[in-house]
Amino acid sequence: MNMAKTSFYRHLISMLFLFGALSLVLGACGSSGGGGAAPTPPPTATGTVAGAVSDLTGAALAGVTVSATDGTAADGGAVYLDATTGADGSYSLEAPASSRVVVKFVKAGYVLTCRIVSVTEDETTYAPTAMLAAEGAAQDVDAAAGGTVTTADGGAVTFAANSLVDANGDAYTDTARVSVTTFNPATEAGLNAFPGDFEGVNTDGDTVPFQSYGFMDVTPRDDAGNSLQLAEGATAEISIPIPLSLVASAPATIPLWYFDPADGLWKQVGTAAKDVTDPAKPVYKGTVNHFSIWNADHPYDRSFVKGRVVDGDGNPLAGVAVHIRGFAPRNNWATSCTTDADGKFPPNISDANPGLPVEADSTCEIWVRKSGQSNEPANFTSSAADAVLDLGDITWAAYTPTPTSYETLIVSGFHQGGVDFSTGTTMTPGDPAADGFFEGWTETDYAYYSNVLPLETSHIKDMGAIPLTDVHAVPGDWDALAGGIPILIQEGHSYVIKCHDGYAKFYVQSIVGFTSVEIDYYFSATTTFDR
């Protein structure tokens, strides 16, 4: 079974509070424009954030303004605005040491995006590659009369006469140039441009994971290029295109969320209704009270699964990849992990990590794999919200270890997952002990690998679509980086990399969209591999 075509839209970082008064929203929710507080001196405890920026084709993007704020601060934290990307799209800036730093990327003519990273004092964190989407073509509207702006895929915004104001809150009645940019979250390009995390704060103040059924940016400007907003008390109607591949599972009504770049949070404001009047251009229609990046997302409840994998004699099997896929009521999520030394999954179970997170009350299938061997999938039904289902022992009697068997590892995460190959452990983003990081996974079988820090140095070689047994030594050269962008990796290919304390080779078994990458690997302290 090829799980590379599935996708699991989730990303787990704690969010904060609901939006406040509209006057605050107007200050915090400029969409494609820059804005923000003036640069401030760095705090006492700082680290460094570095990385690269590209457009949606992967080409390096120069002249992007990069800023960082402390996402755990109650007031959003001070803004550090002291980096602009160079010709190769790279940047580096000082940032507050915090478990949640919001890194914002702004460039004229592009829709902003944000990445969320953890920064350690006196260390460098390499942020996931940021990808910016060019704004949609601007259309002129008489602000005094109001009007509608549409896109080819059904996106639209309609605002009333005399409903626009400038940054000072004064009425604007001249010609407004309105850009509407729509995104398809069922595509690589759409997901690469998604700002922040795949979860949000609902109207009850709870943080919930969600799946996007479409998002869009609306940015009106005056004749000088300055951003405009809706006047206090005014509203506009927006239509967010629903990807045709998601129409069948799209609910009749869905929560409507806006992205606040000040704190990097998605916040719910009302709901949107499904409209399939034109079957070729289905949309979610909703009413908004300010212009921003708006998102139609379906929240879902989580439960947890745990268990153990054993051989036919009941002995635990370590390093086995465990895959779970949901197929009812939703069939577009998957999750994975690797068994620990006792054959248990997920590893490191604790109160904070009670099991592998899955969608609650869902019909699922589970299968395991190691060194190219797989068992037959089995079905189960997940527990109710927040409960833990113990699957007990999964007996894999057919597994046969061979002299050339390799260790298997699942590297999970939305943007980055690091590996220390000498110990066979996964690392958090930016961990200096990691030999490299996998990042940018998407539902269309793409993943990237950035090797030993610094990011601009490449120490990886694509050996081609060959088995690991055909790789015996470290190659004489490495693949070149393009504009600081990490190396694209592919399923079915073997790679050799340089580690902090030796070398490793790995084979990409599968890339599960927005969930994980599964590799078989072997570490060597020398430049040769004895198996």
Tab-separated table of N, CA and C in Angstrom, residues 326-478:
chain	number	residue	atom	x	y	z
A	326	GLY	N	-6.622	6.492	8.687
A	326	GLY	CA	-8.065	6.538	8.884
A	326	GLY	C	-8.783	6.517	7.552
A	327	PHE	N	-9.920	5.799	7.471
A	327	PHE	CA	-10.674	5.803	6.217
A	327	PHE	C	-12.169	6.017	6.401
A	328	ALA	N	-12.655	6.234	7.624
A	328	ALA	CA	-14.047	6.615	7.847
A	328	ALA	C	-14.145	7.221	9.257
A	329	PRO	N	-14.829	8.356	9.434
A	329	PRO	CA	-15.568	9.085	8.396
A	329	PRO	C	-14.682	9.873	7.429
A	330	ARG	N	-13.413	10.176	7.809
A	330	ARG	CA	-12.510	10.890	6.890
A	330	ARG	C	-11.400	9.939	6.474
A	331	ASN	N	-10.964	10.068	5.229
A	331	ASN	CA	-9.938	9.153	4.722
A	331	ASN	C	-8.665	9.872	4.312
A	332	ASN	N	-8.457	11.074	4.848
A	332	ASN	CA	-7.281	11.831	4.404
A	332	ASN	C	-6.356	12.185	5.561
A	333	TRP	N	-6.163	11.219	6.460
A	333	TRP	CA	-5.157	11.443	7.490
A	333	TRP	C	-4.392	10.137	7.728
A	334	ALA	N	-3.180	10.280	8.235
A	334	ALA	CA	-2.345	9.133	8.568
A	334	ALA	C	-1.347	9.563	9.622
A	335	THR	N	-0.820	8.593	10.359
A	335	THR	CA	0.194	8.891	11.365
A	335	THR	C	1.108	7.685	11.515
A	336	SER	N	2.316	7.905	12.007
A	336	SER	CA	3.312	6.843	12.069
A	336	SER	C	4.260	7.060	13.237
A	337	CYS	N	4.946	5.990	13.629
A	337	CYS	CA	6.025	6.083	14.620
A	337	CYS	C	6.860	4.815	14.514
A	338	THR	N	7.896	4.698	15.352
A	338	THR	CA	8.766	3.529	15.369
A	338	THR	C	8.756	2.917	16.754
A	339	THR	N	8.747	1.574	16.837
A	339	THR	CA	8.749	0.912	18.139
A	339	THR	C	10.079	1.114	18.856
A	340	ASP	N	10.026	1.094	20.203
A	340	ASP	CA	11.245	1.247	20.998
A	340	ASP	C	11.920	-0.106	21.212
A	341	ALA	N	12.901	-0.133	22.097
A	341	ALA	CA	13.676	-1.361	22.320
A	341	ALA	C	12.810	-2.500	22.846
A	342	ASP	N	11.667	-2.180	23.484
A	342	ASP	CA	10.761	-3.196	24.011
A	342	ASP	C	9.628	-3.507	23.036
A	343	GLY	N	9.733	-2.995	21.808
A	343	GLY	CA	8.698	-3.238	20.813
A	343	GLY	C	7.454	-2.388	20.982
A	344	LYS	N	7.488	-1.453	21.940
A	344	LYS	CA	6.293	-0.665	22.235
A	344	LYS	C	6.191	0.559	21.322
A	345	PHE	N	4.954	0.965	21.064
A	345	PHE	CA	4.706	2.206	20.324
A	345	PHE	C	3.545	2.954	20.979
A	346	PRO	N	3.614	4.299	20.952
A	346	PRO	CA	4.772	5.081	20.530
A	346	PRO	C	5.872	4.984	21.583
A	347	PRO	N	7.110	5.342	21.227
A	347	PRO	CA	8.180	5.319	22.235
A	347	PRO	C	7.967	6.426	23.260
A	348	ASN	N	8.571	6.250	24.426
A	348	ASN	CA	8.564	7.281	25.474
A	348	ASN	C	7.157	7.655	25.916
A	349	ILE	N	6.339	6.655	26.194
A	349	ILE	CA	4.977	6.924	26.666
A	349	ILE	C	5.026	7.575	28.045
A	350	SER	N	4.217	8.619	28.223
A	350	SER	CA	4.144	9.337	29.488
A	350	SER	C	2.774	9.981	29.585
A	351	ASP	N	2.519	10.694	30.688
A	351	ASP	CA	1.245	11.402	30.827
A	351	ASP	C	1.068	12.423	29.709
A	352	ALA	N	2.178	13.038	29.321
A	352	ALA	CA	2.120	14.027	28.250
A	352	ALA	C	2.084	13.379	26.870
A	353	ASN	N	2.478	12.107	26.788
A	353	ASN	CA	2.517	11.382	25.512
A	353	ASN	C	1.867	10.010	25.715
A	354	PRO	N	0.520	9.977	25.893
A	354	PRO	CA	-0.143	8.724	26.265
A	354	PRO	C	-0.265	7.718	25.139
A	355	GLY	N	-0.057	8.141	23.914
A	355	GLY	CA	-0.195	7.240	22.779
A	355	GLY	C	-0.005	7.982	21.479
A	356	LEU	N	-0.126	7.266	20.382
A	356	LEU	CA	-0.027	7.872	19.065
A	356	LEU	C	-1.350	8.588	18.786
A	357	PRO	N	-1.347	9.904	18.533
A	357	PRO	CA	-2.611	10.624	18.332
A	357	PRO	C	-3.272	10.243	17.014
A	358	VAL	N	-4.580	9.968	17.091
A	358	VAL	CA	-5.389	9.636	15.917
A	358	VAL	C	-6.707	10.384	16.034
A	359	GLU	N	-7.502	10.378	14.965
A	359	GLU	CA	-8.818	11.001	15.064
A	359	GLU	C	-9.734	10.102	15.876
A	360	ALA	N	-10.485	10.692	16.810
A	360	ALA	CA	-11.376	9.931	17.678
A	360	ALA	C	-12.539	9.340	16.884
A	361	ASP	N	-13.048	8.203	17.385
A	361	ASP	CA	-14.238	7.559	16.802
A	361	ASP	C	-14.094	7.362	15.297
A	362	SER	N	-12.952	6.844	14.896
A	362	SER	CA	-12.655	6.691	13.474
A	362	SER	C	-12.320	5.237	13.163
A	363	THR	N	-12.738	4.781	11.994
A	363	THR	CA	-12.349	3.462	11.516
A	363	THR	C	-10.969	3.569	10.881
A	364	CYS	N	-10.039	2.746	11.359
A	364	CYS	CA	-8.638	2.870	10.958
A	364	CYS	C	-8.089	1.521	10.528
A	365	GLU	N	-6.949	1.562	9.864
A	365	GLU	CA	-6.195	0.346	9.613
A	365	GLU	C	-4.761	0.567	10.074
A	366	ILE	N	-4.134	-0.506	10.521
A	366	ILE	CA	-2.774	-0.437	11.038
A	366	ILE	C	-1.937	-1.513	10.376
A	367	TRP	N	-0.701	-1.185	10.033
A	367	TRP	CA	0.233	-2.167	9.524
A	367	TRP	C	1.641	-1.779	9.957
A	368	VAL	N	2.557	-2.736	9.910
A	368	VAL	CA	3.927	-2.490	10.366
A	368	VAL	C	4.898	-2.887	9.265
A	369	ARG	N	6.120	-2.310	9.332
A	369	ARG	CA	7.108	-2.581	8.302
A	369	ARG	C	8.511	-2.412	8.884
A	370	LYS	N	9.424	-3.246	8.406
A	370	LYS	CA	10.830	-3.131	8.792
A	370	LYS	C	11.679	-3.765	7.701
A	371	SER	N	12.733	-3.041	7.322
A	371	SER	CA	13.704	-3.543	6.342
A	371	SER	C	13.023	-4.080	5.080
A	372	GLY	N	12.022	-3.355	4.593
A	372	GLY	CA	11.362	-3.727	3.351
A	372	GLY	C	10.291	-4.785	3.492
A	373	GLN	N	10.081	-5.346	4.682
A	373	GLN	CA	9.042	-6.351	4.902
A	373	GLN	C	7.832	-5.696	5.583
A	374	SER	N	6.632	-6.149	5.226
A	374	SER	CA	5.406	-5.603	5.809
A	374	SER	C	4.469	-6.735	6.199
A	375	ASN	N	3.582	-6.465	7.164
A	375	ASN	CA	2.539	-7.428	7.496
A	375	ASN	C	1.241	-7.030	6.813
A	376	GLU	N	0.201	-7.802	6.997
A	376	GLU	CA	-1.099	-7.480	6.420
A	376	GLU	C	-1.816	-6.457	7.303
A	377	PRO	N	-2.390	-5.384	6.705
A	377	PRO	CA	-3.109	-4.389	7.517
A	377	PRO	C	-4.281	-5.011	8.263
A	378	ALA	N	-4.570	-4.463	9.437
A	378	ALA	CA	-5.714	-4.887	10.246
A	378	ALA	C	-6.543	-3.662	10.611
A	379	ASN	N	-7.839	-3.830	10.722
A	379	ASN	CA	-8.735	-2.718	11.029
A	379	ASN	C	-9.034	-2.632	12.522
A	380	PHE	N	-9.286	-1.419	12.986
A	380	PHE	CA	-9.757	-1.188	14.360
A	380	PHE	C	-10.511	0.131	14.394
A	381	THR	N	-11.257	0.360	15.470
A	381	THR	CA	-11.976	1.617	15.666
A	381	THR	C	-11.348	2.366	16.829
A	382	SER	N	-10.969	3.596	16.597
A	382	SER	CA	-10.324	4.381	17.654
A	382	SER	C	-11.309	4.742	18.752
A	383	SER	N	-10.772	5.138	19.898
A	383	SER	CA	-11.589	5.454	21.074
A	383	SER	C	-12.227	6.832	20.947
A	384	ALA	N	-13.065	7.141	21.939
A	384	ALA	CA	-13.674	8.466	22.016
A	384	ALA	C	-12.605	9.501	22.346
A	385	ALA	N	-12.963	10.768	22.234
A	385	ALA	CA	-12.023	11.867	22.428
A	385	ALA	C	-11.254	11.724	23.731
A	386	ASP	N	-9.924	11.898	23.649
A	386	ASP	CA	-8.985	11.928	24.775
A	386	ASP	C	-8.732	10.557	25.409
A	387	ALA	N	-9.453	9.518	24.988
A	387	ALA	CA	-9.230	8.184	25.556
A	387	ALA	C	-8.071	7.489	24.852
A	388	VAL	N	-7.498	6.469	25.521
A	388	VAL	CA	-6.367	5.720	24.978
A	388	VAL	C	-6.804	4.297	24.685
A	389	LEU	N	-6.592	3.849	23.458
A	389	LEU	CA	-6.891	2.476	23.073
A	389	LEU	C	-5.594	1.670	23.066
A	390	ASP	N	-5.542	0.616	23.889
A	390	ASP	CA	-4.372	-0.263	23.939
A	390	ASP	C	-4.647	-1.452	23.019
A	391	LEU	N	-3.913	-1.540	21.919
A	391	LEU	CA	-4.104	-2.630	20.970
A	391	LEU	C	-3.414	-3.917	21.410
A	392	GLY	N	-2.651	-3.841	22.509
A	392	GLY	CA	-1.959	-5.026	22.988
A	392	GLY	C	-0.847	-5.453	22.048
A	393	ASP	N	-0.585	-6.770	21.978
A	393	ASP	CA	0.491	-7.273	21.135
A	393	ASP	C	0.021	-7.470	19.697
A	394	ILE	N	0.768	-6.910	18.777
A	394	ILE	CA	0.573	-7.177	17.349
A	394	ILE	C	1.633	-8.200	16.952
A	395	THR	N	1.205	-9.408	16.666
A	395	THR	CA	2.145	-10.488	16.372
A	395	THR	C	2.479	-10.502	14.883
A	396	TRP	N	3.777	-10.363	14.592
A	396	TRP	CA	4.256	-10.372	13.214
A	396	TRP	C	5.115	-11.627	13.046
A	397	ALA	N	4.421	-12.760	12.854
A	397	ALA	CA	5.117	-14.042	12.798
A	397	ALA	C	5.954	-14.192	11.534
A	398	ALA	N	5.603	-13.469	10.472
A	398	ALA	CA	6.289	-13.660	9.193
A	398	ALA	C	7.592	-12.871	9.084
A	399	TYR	N	7.867	-11.995	10.051
A	399	TYR	CA	9.084	-11.184	9.940
A	399	TYR	C	10.316	-12.071	10.070
A	400	THR	N	11.262	-11.914	9.147
A	400	THR	CA	12.485	-12.715	9.139
A	400	THR	C	13.693	-11.792	9.083
A	401	PRO	N	14.426	-11.644	10.190
A	401	PRO	CA	15.640	-10.819	10.142
A	401	PRO	C	16.684	-11.487	9.258
A	402	THR	N	17.443	-10.672	8.535
A	402	THR	CA	18.498	-11.190	7.662
A	402	THR	C	19.803	-10.501	8.010
A	403	PRO	N	20.941	-11.030	7.576
A	403	PRO	CA	22.231	-10.374	7.869
A	403	PRO	C	22.316	-8.953	7.339
A	404	THR	N	21.537	-8.643	6.305
A	404	THR	CA	21.598	-7.294	5.729
A	404	THR	C	20.422	-6.424	6.174
A	405	SER	N	19.693	-6.856	7.197
A	405	SER	CA	18.590	-6.035	7.698
A	405	SER	C	19.144	-4.729	8.268
A	406	TYR	N	18.416	-3.675	8.068
A	406	TYR	CA	18.835	-2.360	8.557
A	406	TYR	C	17.845	-1.852	9.589
A	407	GLU	N	18.306	-0.870	10.367
A	407	GLU	CA	17.408	-0.243	11.326
A	407	GLU	C	16.381	0.608	10.575
A	408	THR	N	15.166	0.621	11.085
A	408	THR	CA	14.094	1.413	10.490
A	408	THR	C	13.739	2.550	11.438
A	409	LEU	N	13.462	3.705	10.880
A	409	LEU	CA	13.163	4.872	11.703
A	409	LEU	C	12.055	5.685	11.046
A	410	ILE	N	11.100	6.122	11.863
A	410	ILE	CA	10.062	7.056	11.426
A	410	ILE	C	10.437	8.433	11.967
A	411	VAL	N	10.539	9.414	11.081
A	411	VAL	CA	10.825	10.785	11.493
A	411	VAL	C	9.555	11.591	11.265
A	412	SER	N	8.951	12.070	12.347
A	412	SER	CA	7.649	12.710	12.250
A	412	SER	C	7.735	14.184	12.571
A	413	GLY	N	6.821	14.943	12.005
A	413	GLY	CA	6.738	16.370	12.272
A	413	GLY	C	6.187	17.090	11.076
A	414	PHE	N	5.684	18.285	11.281
A	414	PHE	CA	5.089	19.026	10.165
A	414	PHE	C	6.151	19.637	9.285
A	415	HIS	N	7.102	20.334	9.871
A	415	HIS	CA	8.095	21.031	9.072
A	415	HIS	C	9.462	20.377	9.165
A	416	GLN	N	9.871	19.942	10.345
A	416	GLN	CA	11.215	19.411	10.501
A	416	GLN	C	11.240	18.265	11.489
A	417	GLY	N	12.060	17.272	11.175
A	417	GLY	CA	12.360	16.222	12.120
A	417	GLY	C	13.826	15.867	11.974
A	418	GLY	N	14.570	15.903	13.075
A	418	GLY	CA	15.999	15.645	13.020
A	418	GLY	C	16.339	14.234	13.437
A	419	VAL	N	17.543	13.782	13.067
A	419	VAL	CA	18.005	12.436	13.401
A	419	VAL	C	19.458	12.482	13.832
A	420	ASP	N	19.774	11.771	14.914
A	420	ASP	CA	21.156	11.462	15.279
A	420	ASP	C	21.365	10.009	14.882
A	421	PHE	N	22.063	9.791	13.769
A	421	PHE	CA	22.153	8.448	13.202
A	421	PHE	C	23.018	7.512	14.027
A	422	SER	N	23.988	8.032	14.777
A	422	SER	CA	24.844	7.140	15.557
A	422	SER	C	24.096	6.486	16.706
A	423	THR	N	23.068	7.166	17.224
A	423	THR	CA	22.271	6.603	18.320
A	423	THR	C	20.896	6.145	17.853
A	424	GLY	N	20.528	6.498	16.630
A	424	GLY	CA	19.228	6.091	16.107
A	424	GLY	C	18.064	6.771	16.775
A	425	THR	N	18.253	8.030	17.159
A	425	THR	CA	17.189	8.761	17.837
A	425	THR	C	16.752	9.953	17.001
A	426	THR	N	15.472	10.330	17.143
A	426	THR	CA	14.953	11.509	16.466
A	426	THR	C	15.125	12.717	17.370
A	427	MET	N	15.202	13.890	16.756
A	427	MET	CA	15.496	15.118	17.482
A	427	MET	C	14.441	16.166	17.149
A	428	THR	N	14.352	17.177	17.999
A	428	THR	CA	13.456	18.294	17.755
A	428	THR	C	14.105	19.268	16.774
A	429	PRO	N	13.290	20.113	16.095
A	429	PRO	CA	13.860	21.062	15.135
A	429	PRO	C	14.961	21.921	15.749
A	430	GLY	N	16.085	22.033	15.035
A	430	GLY	CA	17.175	22.889	15.475
A	430	GLY	C	18.092	22.288	16.513
A	431	ASP	N	17.850	21.037	16.954
A	431	ASP	CA	18.715	20.422	17.964
A	431	ASP	C	20.124	20.288	17.405
A	432	PRO	N	21.123	20.867	18.071
A	432	PRO	CA	22.490	20.822	17.533
A	432	PRO	C	23.086	19.429	17.494
A	433	ALA	N	22.507	18.463	18.210
A	433	ALA	CA	23.026	17.097	18.185
A	433	ALA	C	22.573	16.332	16.951
A	434	ALA	N	21.604	16.866	16.221
A	434	ALA	CA	21.092	16.167	15.048
A	434	ALA	C	22.108	16.206	13.907
A	435	ASP	N	22.168	15.122	13.153
A	435	ASP	CA	23.035	15.078	11.982
A	435	ASP	C	22.402	15.776	10.783
A	436	GLY	N	21.103	15.981	10.826
A	436	GLY	CA	20.394	16.655	9.747
A	436	GLY	C	18.908	16.611	10.000
A	437	PHE	N	18.138	17.225	9.108
A	437	PHE	CA	16.707	17.379	9.310
A	437	PHE	C	15.930	17.071	8.033
A	438	PHE	N	14.810	16.371	8.196
A	438	PHE	CA	13.848	16.199	7.120
A	438	PHE	C	12.808	17.309	7.274
A	439	GLU	N	12.382	17.895	6.160
A	439	GLU	CA	11.427	18.993	6.270
A	439	GLU	C	10.595	19.124	5.005
A	440	GLY	N	9.530	19.945	5.117
A	440	GLY	CA	8.713	20.301	3.980
A	440	GLY	C	7.936	19.152	3.378
A	441	TRP	N	7.456	18.195	4.174
A	441	TRP	CA	6.740	17.057	3.622
A	441	TRP	C	5.373	17.493	3.112
A	442	THR	N	4.959	16.927	1.997
A	442	THR	CA	3.672	17.268	1.426
A	442	THR	C	2.973	16.006	0.954
A	443	GLU	N	1.720	16.158	0.572
A	443	GLU	CA	0.944	15.002	0.157
A	443	GLU	C	1.311	14.511	-1.233
A	444	THR	N	2.174	15.220	-1.940
A	444	THR	CA	2.514	14.809	-3.296
A	444	THR	C	3.916	14.204	-3.379
A	445	ASP	N	4.306	13.492	-2.335
A	445	ASP	CA	5.522	12.679	-2.338
A	445	ASP	C	6.819	13.469	-2.339
A	446	TYR	N	6.819	14.669	-1.792
A	446	TYR	CA	8.047	15.448	-1.742
A	446	TYR	C	8.518	15.588	-0.301
A	447	ALA	N	9.817	15.556	-0.127
A	447	ALA	CA	10.419	15.849	1.165
A	447	ALA	C	11.801	16.420	0.885
A	448	TYR	N	12.322	17.157	1.855
A	448	TYR	CA	13.651	17.737	1.722
A	448	TYR	C	14.506	17.296	2.893
A	449	TYR	N	15.802	17.276	2.656
A	449	TYR	CA	16.728	16.930	3.724
A	449	TYR	C	17.839	17.965	3.757
A	450	SER	N	18.044	18.566	4.917
A	450	SER	CA	19.181	19.468	5.111
A	450	SER	C	20.153	18.787	6.061
A	451	ASN	N	21.424	18.777	5.682
A	451	ASN	CA	22.421	17.980	6.377
A	451	ASN	C	23.069	18.758	7.514
A	452	VAL	N	24.235	18.298	7.942
A	452	VAL	CA	24.930	18.865	9.090
A	452	VAL	C	24.996	20.389	8.971
A	453	LEU	N	24.680	21.056	10.059
A	453	LEU	CA	24.704	22.512	10.066
A	453	LEU	C	26.122	23.007	9.774
A	454	PRO	N	26.325	24.152	9.106
A	454	PRO	CA	25.303	25.109	8.712
A	454	PRO	C	24.517	24.659	7.476
A	455	LEU	N	23.324	25.251	7.330
A	455	LEU	CA	22.405	24.848	6.288
A	455	LEU	C	22.993	25.009	4.895
A	456	GLU	N	23.815	26.051	4.677
A	456	GLU	CA	24.297	26.322	3.324
A	456	GLU	C	25.334	25.306	2.856
A	457	THR	N	25.768	24.408	3.720
A	457	THR	CA	26.736	23.386	3.341
A	457	THR	C	26.023	22.061	3.099
A	458	SER	N	26.278	21.445	1.947
A	458	SER	CA	25.653	20.168	1.616
A	458	SER	C	26.604	19.019	1.885
A	459	HIS	N	26.120	18.008	2.592
A	459	HIS	CA	26.881	16.783	2.808
A	459	HIS	C	25.952	15.599	2.626
A	460	ILE	N	25.288	15.576	1.472
A	460	ILE	CA	24.377	14.479	1.151
A	460	ILE	C	24.549	14.131	-0.320
A	461	LYS	N	24.405	12.844	-0.640
A	461	LYS	CA	24.535	12.389	-2.019
A	461	LYS	C	23.392	11.440	-2.342
A	462	ASP	N	22.650	11.749	-3.398
A	462	ASP	CA	21.605	10.864	-3.897
A	462	ASP	C	22.277	9.767	-4.717
A	463	MET	N	22.229	8.534	-4.202
A	463	MET	CA	22.878	7.418	-4.885
A	463	MET	C	21.976	6.789	-5.940
A	464	GLY	N	20.739	7.292	-6.046
A	464	GLY	CA	19.814	6.784	-7.053
A	464	GLY	C	18.874	5.727	-6.512
A	465	ALA	N	18.067	5.153	-7.406
A	465	ALA	CA	17.061	4.156	-7.028
A	465	ALA	C	17.708	2.778	-6.929
A	466	ILE	N	18.542	2.622	-5.899
A	466	ILE	CA	19.245	1.362	-5.669
A	466	ILE	C	19.058	0.947	-4.220
A	467	PRO	N	19.172	-0.346	-3.905
A	467	PRO	CA	19.056	-0.790	-2.516
A	467	PRO	C	20.281	-0.396	-1.694
A	468	LEU	N	20.128	-0.349	-0.385
A	468	LEU	CA	21.245	-0.002	0.490
A	468	LEU	C	22.394	-0.993	0.372
A	469	THR	N	22.077	-2.239	0.056
A	469	THR	CA	23.133	-3.240	-0.060
A	469	THR	C	24.110	-2.927	-1.193
A	470	ASP	N	23.706	-2.040	-2.124
A	470	ASP	CA	24.607	-1.676	-3.220
A	470	ASP	C	25.471	-0.465	-2.889
A	471	VAL	N	25.297	0.097	-1.699
A	471	VAL	CA	26.087	1.271	-1.294
A	471	VAL	C	27.149	0.792	-0.303
A	472	HIS	N	28.420	0.872	-0.698
A	472	HIS	CA	29.494	0.296	0.117
A	472	HIS	C	30.437	1.331	0.706
A	473	ALA	N	30.448	2.561	0.151
A	473	ALA	CA	31.422	3.552	0.616
A	473	ALA	C	30.868	4.957	0.407
A	474	VAL	N	31.484	5.908	1.111
A	474	VAL	CA	31.114	7.312	0.986
A	474	VAL	C	31.556	7.818	-0.383
A	475	PRO	N	30.713	8.547	-1.112
A	475	PRO	CA	31.080	9.030	-2.444
A	475	PRO	C	32.146	10.113	-2.381
A	476	GLY	N	32.713	10.416	-3.526
A	476	GLY	CA	33.787	11.407	-3.578
A	476	GLY	C	33.307	12.832	-3.610
A	477	ASP	N	32.017	13.052	-3.850
A	477	ASP	CA	31.486	14.415	-3.852
A	477	ASP	C	30.069	14.397	-3.308
A	478	TRP	N	29.540	15.595	-3.069
A	478	TRP	CA	28.198	15.743	-2.521
A	478	TRP	C	27.324	16.498	-3.508
